[in-house]
Coordinates of C-alpha atoms in Angstrom, one line a residue:
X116 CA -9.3 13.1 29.8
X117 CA -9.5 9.9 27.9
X118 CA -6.8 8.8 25.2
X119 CA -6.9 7.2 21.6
X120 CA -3.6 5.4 20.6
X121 CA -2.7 5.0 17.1
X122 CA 0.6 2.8 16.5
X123 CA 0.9 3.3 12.5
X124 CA 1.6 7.0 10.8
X125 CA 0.6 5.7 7.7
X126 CA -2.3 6.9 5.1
X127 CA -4.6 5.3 7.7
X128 CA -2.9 6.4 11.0
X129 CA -2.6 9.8 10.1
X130 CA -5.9 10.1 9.2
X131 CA -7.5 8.9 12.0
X132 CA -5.2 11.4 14.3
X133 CA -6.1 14.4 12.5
X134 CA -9.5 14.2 12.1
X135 CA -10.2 13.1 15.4
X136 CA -8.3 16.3 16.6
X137 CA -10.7 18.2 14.0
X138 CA -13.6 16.2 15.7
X139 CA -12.4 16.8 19.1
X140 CA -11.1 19.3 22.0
X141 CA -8.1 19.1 23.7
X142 CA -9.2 17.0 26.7
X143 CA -8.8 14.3 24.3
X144 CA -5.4 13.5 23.8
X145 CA -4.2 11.6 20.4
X146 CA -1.0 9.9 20.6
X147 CA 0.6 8.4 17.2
X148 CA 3.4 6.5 16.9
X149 CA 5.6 5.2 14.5
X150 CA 9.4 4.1 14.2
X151 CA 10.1 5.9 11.1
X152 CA 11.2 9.4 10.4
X153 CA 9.6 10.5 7.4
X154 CA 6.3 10.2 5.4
X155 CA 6.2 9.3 1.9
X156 CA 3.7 7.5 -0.4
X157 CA 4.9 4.2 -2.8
X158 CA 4.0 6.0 -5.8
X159 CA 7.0 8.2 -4.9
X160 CA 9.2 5.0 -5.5
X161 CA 8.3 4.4 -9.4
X162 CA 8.5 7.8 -9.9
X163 CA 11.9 7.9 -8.9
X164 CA 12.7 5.1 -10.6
X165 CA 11.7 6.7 -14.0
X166 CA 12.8 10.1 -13.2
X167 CA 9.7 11.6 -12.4
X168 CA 11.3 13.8 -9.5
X169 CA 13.2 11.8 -6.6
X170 CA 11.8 10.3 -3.6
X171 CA 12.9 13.1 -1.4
X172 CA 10.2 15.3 -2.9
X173 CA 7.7 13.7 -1.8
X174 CA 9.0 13.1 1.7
X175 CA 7.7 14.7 5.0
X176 CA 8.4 15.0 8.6
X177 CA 6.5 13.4 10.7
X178 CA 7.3 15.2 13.2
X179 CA 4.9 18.1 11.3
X180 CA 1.7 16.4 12.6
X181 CA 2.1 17.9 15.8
X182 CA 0.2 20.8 14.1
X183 CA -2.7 19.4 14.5
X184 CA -2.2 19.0 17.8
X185 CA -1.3 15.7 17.8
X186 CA 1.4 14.1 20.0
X187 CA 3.9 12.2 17.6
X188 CA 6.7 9.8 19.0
X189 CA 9.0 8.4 16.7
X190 CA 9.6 5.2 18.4
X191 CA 9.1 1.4 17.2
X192 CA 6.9 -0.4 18.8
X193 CA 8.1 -3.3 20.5
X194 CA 4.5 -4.8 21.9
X195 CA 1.4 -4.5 22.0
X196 CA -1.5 -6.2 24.5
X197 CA -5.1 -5.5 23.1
X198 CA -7.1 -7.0 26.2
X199 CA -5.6 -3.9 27.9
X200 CA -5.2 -1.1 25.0
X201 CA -1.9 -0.5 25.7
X202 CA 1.6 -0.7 23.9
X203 CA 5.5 -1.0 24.7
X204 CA 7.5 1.5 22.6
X205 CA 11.5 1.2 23.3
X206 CA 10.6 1.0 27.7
X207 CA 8.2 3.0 28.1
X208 CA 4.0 1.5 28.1
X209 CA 1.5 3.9 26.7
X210 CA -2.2 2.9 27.6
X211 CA -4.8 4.4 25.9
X212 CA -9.1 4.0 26.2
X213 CA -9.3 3.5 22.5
X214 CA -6.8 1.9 19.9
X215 CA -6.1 2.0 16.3
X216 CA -3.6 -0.3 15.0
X217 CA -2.4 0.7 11.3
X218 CA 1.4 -0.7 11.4
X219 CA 0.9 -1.9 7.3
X220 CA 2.2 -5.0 5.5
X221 CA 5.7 -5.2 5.1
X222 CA 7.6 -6.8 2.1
X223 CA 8.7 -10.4 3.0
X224 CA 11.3 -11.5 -0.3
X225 CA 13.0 -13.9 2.4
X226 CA 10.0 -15.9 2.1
X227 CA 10.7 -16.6 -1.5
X228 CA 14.2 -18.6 -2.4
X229 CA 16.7 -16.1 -4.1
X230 CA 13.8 -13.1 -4.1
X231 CA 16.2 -10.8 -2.1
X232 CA 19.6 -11.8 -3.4
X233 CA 18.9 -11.8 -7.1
X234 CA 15.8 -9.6 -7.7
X235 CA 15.4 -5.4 -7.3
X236 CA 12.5 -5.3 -5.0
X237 CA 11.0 -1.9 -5.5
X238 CA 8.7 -2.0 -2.6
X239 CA 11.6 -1.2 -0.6
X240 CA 12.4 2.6 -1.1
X241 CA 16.0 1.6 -0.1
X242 CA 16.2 -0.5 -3.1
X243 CA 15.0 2.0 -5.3
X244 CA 18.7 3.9 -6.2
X245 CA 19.8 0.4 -7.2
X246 CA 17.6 -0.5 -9.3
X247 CA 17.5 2.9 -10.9
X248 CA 21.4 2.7 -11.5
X249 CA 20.8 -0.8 -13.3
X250 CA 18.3 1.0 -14.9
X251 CA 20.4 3.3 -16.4
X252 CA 23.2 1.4 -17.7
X253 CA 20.7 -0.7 -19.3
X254 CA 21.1 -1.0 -23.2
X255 CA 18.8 -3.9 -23.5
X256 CA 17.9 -7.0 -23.2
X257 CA 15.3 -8.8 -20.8
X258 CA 13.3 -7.6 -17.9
X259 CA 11.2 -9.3 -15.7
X260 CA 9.0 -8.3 -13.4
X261 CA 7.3 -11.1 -11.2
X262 CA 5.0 -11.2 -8.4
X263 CA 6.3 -13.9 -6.4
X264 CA 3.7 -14.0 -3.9
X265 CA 0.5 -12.4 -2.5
X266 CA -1.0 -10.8 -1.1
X267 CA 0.9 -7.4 -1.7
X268 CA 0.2 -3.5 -1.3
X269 CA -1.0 -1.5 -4.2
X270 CA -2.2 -4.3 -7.0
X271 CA -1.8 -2.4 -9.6
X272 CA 2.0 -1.2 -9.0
X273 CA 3.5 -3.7 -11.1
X274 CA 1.7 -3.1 -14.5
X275 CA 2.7 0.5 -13.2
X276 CA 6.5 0.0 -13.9
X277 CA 5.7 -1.7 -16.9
X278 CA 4.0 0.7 -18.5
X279 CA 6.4 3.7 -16.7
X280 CA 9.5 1.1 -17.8
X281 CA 7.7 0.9 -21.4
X282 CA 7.8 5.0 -21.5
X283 CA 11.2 5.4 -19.8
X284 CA 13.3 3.0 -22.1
X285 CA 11.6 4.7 -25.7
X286 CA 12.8 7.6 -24.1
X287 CA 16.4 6.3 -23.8
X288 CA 16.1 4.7 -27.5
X289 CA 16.3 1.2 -25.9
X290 CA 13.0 0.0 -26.4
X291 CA 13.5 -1.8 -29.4
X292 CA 16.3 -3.8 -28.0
X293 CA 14.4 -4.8 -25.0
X294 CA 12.2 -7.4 -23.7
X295 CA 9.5 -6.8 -20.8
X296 CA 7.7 -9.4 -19.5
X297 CA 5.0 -9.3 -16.2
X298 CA 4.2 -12.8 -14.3
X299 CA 1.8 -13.2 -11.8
X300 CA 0.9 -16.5 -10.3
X301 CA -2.7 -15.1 -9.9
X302 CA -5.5 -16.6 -12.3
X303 CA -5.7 -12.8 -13.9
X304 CA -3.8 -9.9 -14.3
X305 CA -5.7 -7.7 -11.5
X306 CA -8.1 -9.8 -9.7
X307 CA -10.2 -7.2 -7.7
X308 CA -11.2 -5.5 -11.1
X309 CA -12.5 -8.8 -12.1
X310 CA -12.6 -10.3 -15.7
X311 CA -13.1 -7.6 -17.6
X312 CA -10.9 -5.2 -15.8
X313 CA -8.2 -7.9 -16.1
X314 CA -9.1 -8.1 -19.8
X315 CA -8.9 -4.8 -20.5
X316 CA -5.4 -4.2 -19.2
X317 CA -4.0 -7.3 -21.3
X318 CA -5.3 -5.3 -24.1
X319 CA -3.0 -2.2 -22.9
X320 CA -0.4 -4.2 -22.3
X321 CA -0.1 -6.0 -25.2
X322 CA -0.4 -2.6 -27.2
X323 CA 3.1 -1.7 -25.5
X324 CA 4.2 -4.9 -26.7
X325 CA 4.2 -6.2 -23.0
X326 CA 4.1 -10.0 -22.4
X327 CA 2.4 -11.6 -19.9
X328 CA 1.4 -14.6 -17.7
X329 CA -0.6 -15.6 -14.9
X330 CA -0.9 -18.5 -13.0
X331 CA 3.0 -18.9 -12.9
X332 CA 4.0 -19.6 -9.1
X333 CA 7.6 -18.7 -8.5
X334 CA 9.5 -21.4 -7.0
X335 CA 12.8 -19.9 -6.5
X336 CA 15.4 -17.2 -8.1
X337 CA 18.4 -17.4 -9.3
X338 CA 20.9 -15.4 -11.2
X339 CA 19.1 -14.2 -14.4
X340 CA 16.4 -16.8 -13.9
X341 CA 13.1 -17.1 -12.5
X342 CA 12.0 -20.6 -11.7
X343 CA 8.4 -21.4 -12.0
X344 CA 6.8 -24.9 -10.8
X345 CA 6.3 -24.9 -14.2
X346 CA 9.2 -23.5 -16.3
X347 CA 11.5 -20.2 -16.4
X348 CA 12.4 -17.1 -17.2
X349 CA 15.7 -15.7 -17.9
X350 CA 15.8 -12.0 -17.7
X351 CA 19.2 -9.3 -17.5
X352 CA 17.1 -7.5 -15.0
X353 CA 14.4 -8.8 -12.4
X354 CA 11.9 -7.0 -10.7
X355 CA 10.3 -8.9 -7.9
X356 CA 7.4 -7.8 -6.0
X357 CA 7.5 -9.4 -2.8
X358 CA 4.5 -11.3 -0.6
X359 CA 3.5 -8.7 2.0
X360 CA 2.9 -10.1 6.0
X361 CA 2.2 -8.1 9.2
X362 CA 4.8 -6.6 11.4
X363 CA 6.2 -9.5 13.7
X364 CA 4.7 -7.2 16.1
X365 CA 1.2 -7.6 15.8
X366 CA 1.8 -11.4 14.9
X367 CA 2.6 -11.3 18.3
X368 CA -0.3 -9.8 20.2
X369 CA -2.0 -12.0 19.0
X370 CA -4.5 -9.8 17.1
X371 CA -4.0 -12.0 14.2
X372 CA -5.7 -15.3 15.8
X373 CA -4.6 -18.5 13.7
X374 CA -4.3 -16.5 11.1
X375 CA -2.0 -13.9 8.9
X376 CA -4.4 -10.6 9.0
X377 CA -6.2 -8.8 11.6
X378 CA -9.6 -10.4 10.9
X379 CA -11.9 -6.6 11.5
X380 CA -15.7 -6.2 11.6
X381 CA -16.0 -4.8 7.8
X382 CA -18.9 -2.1 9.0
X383 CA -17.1 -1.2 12.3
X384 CA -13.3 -2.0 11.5
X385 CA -13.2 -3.1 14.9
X386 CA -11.4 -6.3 16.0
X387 CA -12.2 -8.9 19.0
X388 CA -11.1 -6.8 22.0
X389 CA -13.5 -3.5 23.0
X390 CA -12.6 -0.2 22.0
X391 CA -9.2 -1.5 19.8
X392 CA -9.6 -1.0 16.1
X393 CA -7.1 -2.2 12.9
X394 CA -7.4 -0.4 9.3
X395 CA -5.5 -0.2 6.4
X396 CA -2.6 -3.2 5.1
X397 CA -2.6 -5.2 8.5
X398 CA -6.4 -6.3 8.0
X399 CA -8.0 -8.9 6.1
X400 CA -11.9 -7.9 4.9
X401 CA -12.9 -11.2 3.1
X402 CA -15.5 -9.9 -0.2
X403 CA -18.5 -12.0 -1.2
X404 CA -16.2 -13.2 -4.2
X405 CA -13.9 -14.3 -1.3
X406 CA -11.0 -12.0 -2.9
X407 CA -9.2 -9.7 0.3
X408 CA -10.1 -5.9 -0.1
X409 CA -7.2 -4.3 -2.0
X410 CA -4.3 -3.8 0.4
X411 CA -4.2 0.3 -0.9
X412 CA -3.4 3.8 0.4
X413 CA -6.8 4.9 -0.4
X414 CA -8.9 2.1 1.6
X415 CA -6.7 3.0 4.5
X416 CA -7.4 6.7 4.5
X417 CA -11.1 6.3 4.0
X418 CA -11.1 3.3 7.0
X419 CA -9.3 6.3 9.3
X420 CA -12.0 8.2 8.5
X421 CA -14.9 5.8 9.5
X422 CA -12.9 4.7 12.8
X423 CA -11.8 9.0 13.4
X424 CA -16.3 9.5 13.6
X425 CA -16.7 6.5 15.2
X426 CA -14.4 7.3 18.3
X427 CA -15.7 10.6 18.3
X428 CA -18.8 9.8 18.4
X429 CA -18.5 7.1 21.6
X430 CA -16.3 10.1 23.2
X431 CA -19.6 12.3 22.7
X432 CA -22.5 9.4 24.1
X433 CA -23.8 10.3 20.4
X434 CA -25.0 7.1 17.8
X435 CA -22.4 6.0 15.8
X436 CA -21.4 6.9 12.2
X437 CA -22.6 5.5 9.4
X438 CA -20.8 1.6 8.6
X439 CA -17.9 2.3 6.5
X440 CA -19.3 1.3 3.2
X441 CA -16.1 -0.7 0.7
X442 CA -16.3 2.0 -1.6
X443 CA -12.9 3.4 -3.0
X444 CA -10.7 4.2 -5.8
X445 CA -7.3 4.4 -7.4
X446 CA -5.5 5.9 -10.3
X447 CA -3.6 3.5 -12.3
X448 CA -0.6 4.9 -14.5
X449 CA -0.2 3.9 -18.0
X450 CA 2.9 6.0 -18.7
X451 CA 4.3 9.0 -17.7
X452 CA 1.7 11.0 -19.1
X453 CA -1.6 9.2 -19.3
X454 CA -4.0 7.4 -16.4
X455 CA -6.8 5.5 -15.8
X456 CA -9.3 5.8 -13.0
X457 CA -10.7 2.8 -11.2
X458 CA -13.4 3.1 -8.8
X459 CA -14.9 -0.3 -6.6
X460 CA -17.6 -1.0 -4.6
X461 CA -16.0 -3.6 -2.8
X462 CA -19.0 -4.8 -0.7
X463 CA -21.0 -5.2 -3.2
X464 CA -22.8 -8.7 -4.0
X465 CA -22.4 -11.2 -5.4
X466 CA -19.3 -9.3 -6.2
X467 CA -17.7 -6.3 -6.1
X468 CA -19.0 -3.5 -8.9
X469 CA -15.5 -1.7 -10.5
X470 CA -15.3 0.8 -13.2
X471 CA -12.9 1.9 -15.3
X472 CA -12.5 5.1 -16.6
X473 CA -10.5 6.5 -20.0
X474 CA -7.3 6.6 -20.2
X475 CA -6.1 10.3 -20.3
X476 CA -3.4 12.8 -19.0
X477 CA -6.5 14.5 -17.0
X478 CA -6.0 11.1 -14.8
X479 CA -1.9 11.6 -14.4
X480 CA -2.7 15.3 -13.0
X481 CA -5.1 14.2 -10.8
X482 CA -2.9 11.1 -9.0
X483 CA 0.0 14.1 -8.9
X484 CA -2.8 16.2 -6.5
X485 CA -4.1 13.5 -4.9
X486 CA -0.1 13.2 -3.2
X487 CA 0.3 17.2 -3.2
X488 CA -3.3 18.0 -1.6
X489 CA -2.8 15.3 1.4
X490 CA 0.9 16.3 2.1
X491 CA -0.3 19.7 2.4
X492 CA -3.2 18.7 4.5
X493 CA -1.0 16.6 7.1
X494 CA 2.3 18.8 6.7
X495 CA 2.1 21.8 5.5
X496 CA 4.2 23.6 3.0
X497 CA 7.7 22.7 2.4
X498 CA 9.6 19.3 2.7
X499 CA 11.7 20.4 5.8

C-alpha cells in the first residue's frame, strides 16, 4: 500500500485528497492533516462584516472529508523533514511515499509597529466581530484601510471592503459623513492585473468617491494614525491588511532555502526533495514580469488538481499529466450586488495576459456558487 500525506486542509489540500481518492482505490491511503476544526473560505469574513450572512454559514467540518474516504486528523503539525517525507503531528510521526505541503500564509501584523494593537485586521476571522461592532456604532468620520505589507492572500480583498464598506454605510445613511480611503505601498492598485487593470479599478473607485494611494510604505501605527515614510493618515477607524509569511513550521524544514516561500517547479509544483510537493499560499512561482503568482483560493485548488493526476499517475507507472499551466480566475466584488470577473494567464510572456470582464450582478451570483458548489462537493449538505 503506498501513502500520500497532505499537511494543509485548505482550498489546495482538500483538493488534492479528494481527487486522488476519485483517481485512486483503497490500497492507496490519503492522510490530511490540519490543526483546525472547521473549513471556511476568506470571502466568508467580508461578508460577515457587511451583513451578508455570518461566518458560521459558510463553515464546515472537516471532519466531513472522511466521506471521500479520506483519513482526516485534526492535529497541528509540529515538524516536518522532507528528505524523508514524513511529519511530527502532537507525538506521533506519519511517513508517507508522497507529500503535499499546503499549510497557507498566515497574517504577520507583529511585523509592522502598532498593526495589531491599533488596526482591525480582517484577515483574521477572530477579528471579524470586532470590527463589525465598530462598524456598527459608526456615524462617520474617517476610515482607512492600508496594506501594510506584502505579499498577502487574495489581492483584491481590500478594494473588496471598500466597495462592500461603500454599499454597507449608504445603507446605514452614513455615507455622506464618511471618509474612505485605500493605501497600498505597491506602485498600482492591483499589480497582477497590470496597468490597465490597475487603471480601471481607480476609475471604480473614484466613482464611489474612494481615495486612493500607492506607493505609501507604512512605517508604523498609532492610535488614529497611520505613519507613512512619507506622511500620515488619521482615520476613526483603520483597517490593516497584514504581510502574510509561512507557518514557522515549514520555515523550519527547511523547505524554504534562504528564502521566505517554498521555491516549486512552476510545471510540476514539485520542490527539491523527490516525491514532496508544495501548492497553494506557502509557494513562491516567480512570472516573467517577476511579480509572485497571486497568493488565491483558486490557484490553490487548480495546483491540487495538477499534483492529485500527477501522483496518480506515478502510482499507476502511467506518463504524467499535462504541466499545470498558470491559468486562473477570480471574482472581484464591487458591492453587494454587482461583480467583476478576472481571468489571468499567469505564465504567459513577456507578461501575464488578464481580462476583465463587466461588472454585473450575474458576477455576485456566480462568486455565491463558486463557495456553495465546493462546500457541497467536499462536505456535503448541511453545516453540522
Amino acid at each position: 500500500m503506498t501513502r500520500t500525506l497532505v499537511l494543509g486542509a485548505g482550498f489546495g489540500g482538500i483538493t488534492v485528497a479528494t481527487e486522488l481518492r476519485r483517481r485512486l482505490g483503497d490500497d492507496h491511503e490519503i492522510v490530511l492533516v490540519d490543526r483546525r476544526e472547521r473549513f471556511a473560505m476568506g470571502l466568508r469574513k467580508l461578508w460577515a462584516l457587511v451583513g451578508m450572512g455570518s461566518y458560521e454559514e459558510g463553515s464546515r467540518p472537516r471532519e466531513r472529508l472522511g466521506r471521500h474516504g479520506v483519513q482526516f486528523l485534526q492535529r497541528p503539525v509540529t515538524s516536518i523533514d522532507p528528505a524523508h517525507r514524513r511529519a511530527a503531528t502532537d507525538g506521533e510521526t506519519l511517513e508517507a511515499d508522497y507529500l503535499v505541503v499546503a499549510l497557507g500564509a498566515e497574517p504577520r501584523p507583529d511585523l509592522v509597529p502598532g498593526l495589531a494593537q491599533h488596526a482591525h485586521n480582517v484577515w483574521d476571522e477572530r477579528a471579524v466581530p470586532g470590527l463589525a461592532t465598530a462598524l456598527a456604532r459608526f456615524t462617520g468620520g474617517r476610515i482607512a484601510i492600508v496594506i501594510a505589507g506584502v505579499p498577502y492572500t487574495c489581492p483584491p480583498a481590500p478594494y473588496e471592503c471598500a466597495m462592500l464598506l461603500d454599499d454597507h454605510l449608504r445603507e446605514r445613511g452614513v455615507r455622506d459623513k464618511t471618509e474612505i480611503t485605500v493605501a497600498t505601498m505597491q506602485p498600482m492598485l492591483l499589480p497582477n492585473a497590470g496597468k490597465e487593470g490597475s487603471a480601471w479599478l481607480a476609475e471604480q473607485l473614484s466613482a464611489r468617491g474612494i481615495a486612493f494611494h500607492v506607493k505609501r510604505t507604512v512605517d508604523r501605527v498609532e492610535p488614529g494614525r497611520v505613519v507613512f515614510t512619507d506622511g500620515d493618515l488619521v482615520a476613526d477607524l483603520i483597517i490593516g491588511v497584514p504581510p502574510h509569511r509561512v507557518p514557522a513550521v515549514v520555515k523550519a524544514s527547511g523547505l524554504t532555502g534562504d528564502g521566505e516561500w517554498i521555491a516549486v517547479d512552476p510545471a510540476t509544483l514539485e520542490t527539491d526533495y523527490e516525491n514532496v510537493f508544495a501548492i497553494g499560499d506557502v509557494t513562491k512561482i516567480t512570472l516573467a514580469n517577476g511579480l509572485p503568482l497571486p497568493k488565491a483560493g483558486v490557484m490553490a485548488e487548480l495546483e491540487g488538481q495538477r499534483v492529485a493526476a500527477a501522483i496518480a499517475a506515478d502510482v499507476r507507472g502511467e506518463a504524467p499529466p499535462a504541466s499545470f499551466d498558470g491559468r486562473g480566475y477570480c471574482f472581484i466584488e464591487m458591492g453587494k450586488t454587482k461583480a467583476t470577473l478576472i481571468e489571468g494567464d499567469f505564465f504567459a510572456t513577456p507578461e501575464p495576459r488578464v481580462a476583465l470582464k463587466d461588472v454585473s450582478a450575474e458576477h455576485a451570483e456566480e462568486k455565491h456558487r463558486f463557495e456553495a458548489e465546493r462546500l457541497e462537493r467536499w462536505f456535503g449538505s448541511g453545516r453540522g
